[in-house]
Coordinates of C-alpha atoms in Angstrom, one line a residue:
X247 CA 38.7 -42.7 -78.5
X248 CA 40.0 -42.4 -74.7
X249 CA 42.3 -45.7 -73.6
X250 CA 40.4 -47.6 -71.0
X251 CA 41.4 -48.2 -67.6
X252 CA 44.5 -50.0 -66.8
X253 CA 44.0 -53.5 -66.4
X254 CA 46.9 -54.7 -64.8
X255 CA 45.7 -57.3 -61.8
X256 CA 45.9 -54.8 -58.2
X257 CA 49.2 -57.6 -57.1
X258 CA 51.0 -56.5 -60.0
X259 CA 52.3 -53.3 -58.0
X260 CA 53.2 -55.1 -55.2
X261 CA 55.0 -57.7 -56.8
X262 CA 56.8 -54.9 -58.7
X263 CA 57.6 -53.6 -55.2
X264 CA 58.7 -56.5 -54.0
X265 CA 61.0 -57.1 -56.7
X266 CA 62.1 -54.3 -56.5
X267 CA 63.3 -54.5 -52.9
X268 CA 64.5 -57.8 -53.2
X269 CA 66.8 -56.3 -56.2
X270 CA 68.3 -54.0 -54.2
X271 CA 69.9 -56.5 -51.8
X272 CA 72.6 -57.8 -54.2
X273 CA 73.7 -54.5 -54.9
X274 CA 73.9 -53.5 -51.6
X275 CA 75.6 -56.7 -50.8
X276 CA 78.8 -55.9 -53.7
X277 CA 79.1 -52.2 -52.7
X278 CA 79.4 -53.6 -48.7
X279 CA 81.5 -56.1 -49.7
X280 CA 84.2 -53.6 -52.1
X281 CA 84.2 -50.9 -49.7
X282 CA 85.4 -53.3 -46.8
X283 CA 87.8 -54.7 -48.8
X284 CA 86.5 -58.0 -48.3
X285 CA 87.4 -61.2 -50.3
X286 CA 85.0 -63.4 -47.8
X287 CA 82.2 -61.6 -48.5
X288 CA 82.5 -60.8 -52.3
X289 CA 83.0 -64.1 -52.9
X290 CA 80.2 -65.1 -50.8
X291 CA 78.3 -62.4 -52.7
X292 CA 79.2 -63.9 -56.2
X293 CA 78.6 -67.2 -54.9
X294 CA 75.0 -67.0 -53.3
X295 CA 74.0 -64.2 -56.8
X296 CA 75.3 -66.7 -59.1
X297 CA 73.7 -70.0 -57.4
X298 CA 70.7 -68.3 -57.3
X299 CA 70.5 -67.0 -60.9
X300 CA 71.4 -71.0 -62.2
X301 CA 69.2 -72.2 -60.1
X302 CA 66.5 -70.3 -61.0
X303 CA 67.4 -70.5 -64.3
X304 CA 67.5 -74.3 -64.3
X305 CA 64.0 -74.9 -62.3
X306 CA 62.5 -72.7 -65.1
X307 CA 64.1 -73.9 -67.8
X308 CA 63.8 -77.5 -66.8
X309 CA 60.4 -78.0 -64.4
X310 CA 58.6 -75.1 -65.3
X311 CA 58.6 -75.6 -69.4
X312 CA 57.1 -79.1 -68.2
X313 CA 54.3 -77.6 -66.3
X314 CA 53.3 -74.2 -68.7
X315 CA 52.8 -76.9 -71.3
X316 CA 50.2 -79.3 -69.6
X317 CA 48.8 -75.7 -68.4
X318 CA 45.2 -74.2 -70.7
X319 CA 46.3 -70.6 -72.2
X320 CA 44.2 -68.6 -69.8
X321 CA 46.2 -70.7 -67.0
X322 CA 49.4 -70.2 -68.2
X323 CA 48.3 -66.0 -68.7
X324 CA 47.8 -66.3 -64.9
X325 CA 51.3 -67.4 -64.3
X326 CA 52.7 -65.1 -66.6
X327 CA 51.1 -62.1 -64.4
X328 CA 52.6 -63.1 -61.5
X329 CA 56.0 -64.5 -63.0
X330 CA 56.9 -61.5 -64.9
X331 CA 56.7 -58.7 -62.1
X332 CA 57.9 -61.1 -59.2
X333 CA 61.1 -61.7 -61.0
X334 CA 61.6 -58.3 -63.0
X335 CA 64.4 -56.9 -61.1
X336 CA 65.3 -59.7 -59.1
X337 CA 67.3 -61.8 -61.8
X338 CA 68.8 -58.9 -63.6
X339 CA 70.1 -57.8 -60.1
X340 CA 71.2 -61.1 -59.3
X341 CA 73.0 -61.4 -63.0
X342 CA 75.0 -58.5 -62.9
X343 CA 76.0 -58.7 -58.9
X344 CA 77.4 -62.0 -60.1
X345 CA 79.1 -61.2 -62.7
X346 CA 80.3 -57.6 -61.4
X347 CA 81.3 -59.5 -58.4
X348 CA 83.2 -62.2 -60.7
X349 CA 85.1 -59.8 -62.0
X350 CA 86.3 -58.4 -58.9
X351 CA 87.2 -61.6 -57.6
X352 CA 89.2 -62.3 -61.0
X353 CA 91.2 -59.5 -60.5
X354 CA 91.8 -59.7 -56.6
X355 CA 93.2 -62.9 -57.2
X356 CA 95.5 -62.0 -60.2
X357 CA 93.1 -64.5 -62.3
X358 CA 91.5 -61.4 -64.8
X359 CA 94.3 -61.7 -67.6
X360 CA 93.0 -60.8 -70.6
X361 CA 95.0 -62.7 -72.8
X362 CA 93.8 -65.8 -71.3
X363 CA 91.9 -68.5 -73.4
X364 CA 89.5 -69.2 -70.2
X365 CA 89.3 -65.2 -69.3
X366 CA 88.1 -64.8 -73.1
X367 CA 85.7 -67.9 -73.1
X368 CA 84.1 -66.4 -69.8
X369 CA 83.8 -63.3 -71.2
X370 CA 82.1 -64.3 -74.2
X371 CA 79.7 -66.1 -72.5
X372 CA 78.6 -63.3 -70.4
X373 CA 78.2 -60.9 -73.2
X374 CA 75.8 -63.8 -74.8
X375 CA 74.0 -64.0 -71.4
X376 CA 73.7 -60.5 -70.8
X377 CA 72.6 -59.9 -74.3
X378 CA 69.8 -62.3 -74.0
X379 CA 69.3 -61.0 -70.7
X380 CA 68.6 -57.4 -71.4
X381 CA 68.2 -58.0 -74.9
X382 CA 65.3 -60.7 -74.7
X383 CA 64.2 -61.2 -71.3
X384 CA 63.5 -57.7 -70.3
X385 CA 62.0 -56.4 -73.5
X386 CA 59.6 -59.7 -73.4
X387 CA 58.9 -58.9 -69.7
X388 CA 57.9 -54.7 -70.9
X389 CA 55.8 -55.8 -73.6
X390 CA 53.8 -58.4 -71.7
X391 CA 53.1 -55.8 -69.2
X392 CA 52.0 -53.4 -72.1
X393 CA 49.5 -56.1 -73.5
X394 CA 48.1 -56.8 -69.5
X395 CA 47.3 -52.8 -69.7
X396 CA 45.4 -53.0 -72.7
X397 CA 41.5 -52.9 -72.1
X398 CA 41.8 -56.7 -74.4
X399 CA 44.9 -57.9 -73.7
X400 CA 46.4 -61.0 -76.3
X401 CA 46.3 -63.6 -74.0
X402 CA 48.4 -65.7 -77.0
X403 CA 51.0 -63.4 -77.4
X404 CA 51.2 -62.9 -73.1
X405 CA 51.5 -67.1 -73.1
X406 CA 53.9 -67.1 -76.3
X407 CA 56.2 -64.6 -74.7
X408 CA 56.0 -66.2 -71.2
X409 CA 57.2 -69.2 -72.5
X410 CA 59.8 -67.6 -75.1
X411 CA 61.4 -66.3 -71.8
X412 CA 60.9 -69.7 -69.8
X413 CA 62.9 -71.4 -72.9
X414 CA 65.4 -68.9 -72.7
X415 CA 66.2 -69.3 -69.1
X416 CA 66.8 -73.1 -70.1
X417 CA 69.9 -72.2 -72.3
X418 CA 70.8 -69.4 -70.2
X419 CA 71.1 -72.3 -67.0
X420 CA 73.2 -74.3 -69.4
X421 CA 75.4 -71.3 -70.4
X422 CA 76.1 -70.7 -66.4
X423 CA 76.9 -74.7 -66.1
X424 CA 79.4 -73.8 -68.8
X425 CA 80.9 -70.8 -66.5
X426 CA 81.0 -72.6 -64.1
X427 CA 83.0 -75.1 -65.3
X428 CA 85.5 -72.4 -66.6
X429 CA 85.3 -71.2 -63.1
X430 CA 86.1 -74.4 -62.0
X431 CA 89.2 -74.2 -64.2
X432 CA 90.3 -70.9 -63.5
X433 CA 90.3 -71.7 -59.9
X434 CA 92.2 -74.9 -60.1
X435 CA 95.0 -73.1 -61.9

């Protein structure tokens, strides 16, 4: 039996696109920022990457578990094809620019001891972030593209997933409050 047409929705593409090019701009931002030498702008880097990841992951984690619940499963199906590609390279970009860039600025300011208690916390919790990250989130995000392409997707499993990753991004944003705070510390002392 021959597969069927795709049936990915036509925006899915451009979304893709569009994540795609917005993805690049952290990168390009931390690879400006290192080869200029430039504290200002690597911590403005860091700063603006890792605002942006919290924040995103705290409206989704916090408003938007809220909302998918009171939505039908064909409704919450809809937002999951436009979700998923819109944000597919956008927060994993955004993730490792901040961190990558938090690592710089650890070292630049004599901060990145390894024997440190708060150097050790930090880096735990980015290993558990980035384990969820491209350990959870991504592989969620390829297999609900895989059931959109299928001539009958499982609009259950697409709305089970969705949410899984929506969940997710609510312990992820309290993870990053907790970085923050050792941030906090590190910067104080």
């Amino acid at each position: 039996m021959q597969p069927g047409p795709s049936t990915l929705p036509p925006y899915t593409s451009r979304l893709l696109l569009w994540s795609f090019a917005i993805g690049v701009i952290p990168p390009l931002a931390l690879i400006a920022a290192l080869a200029g030498k430039s504290l200002y702008l690597l911590t403005f880097v860091h700063v603006i990457t890792g605002g942006t990841w919290t924040g995103f992951d705290i409206f989704m984690g916090v408003v938007m578990t809220r909302i998918m619940r009171s939505l039908d499963l064909p409704t919450r199906v809809e937002v999951a094809k436009r979700l998923t590609p819109t944000t597919f390279f956008i927060l994993p970009s955004m993730a490792a620019v901040a961190v990558t860039s938090g690592i710089y600025l650890a070292q630049m300011e004599s901060k990145f001891d390894l024997s440190s208690p708060w150097i050790i916390a930090a880096g735990v919790v980015v290993l558990i972030l980035t384990a969820q990250g491209f350990g959870i989130f991504m592989p969620n995000g390829v297999r609900i593209f895989i059931e959109l392409a299928k001539r009958k997707p499982d609009i259950g499993l697409i709305a089970r997933l969705n949410m899984r990753n929506i969940r997710l991004a609510g312990v992820q944003a309290l993870l990053q409050v907790l970085i923050i705070l050792i941030m906090a510390h590190l910067a104080v002392y």
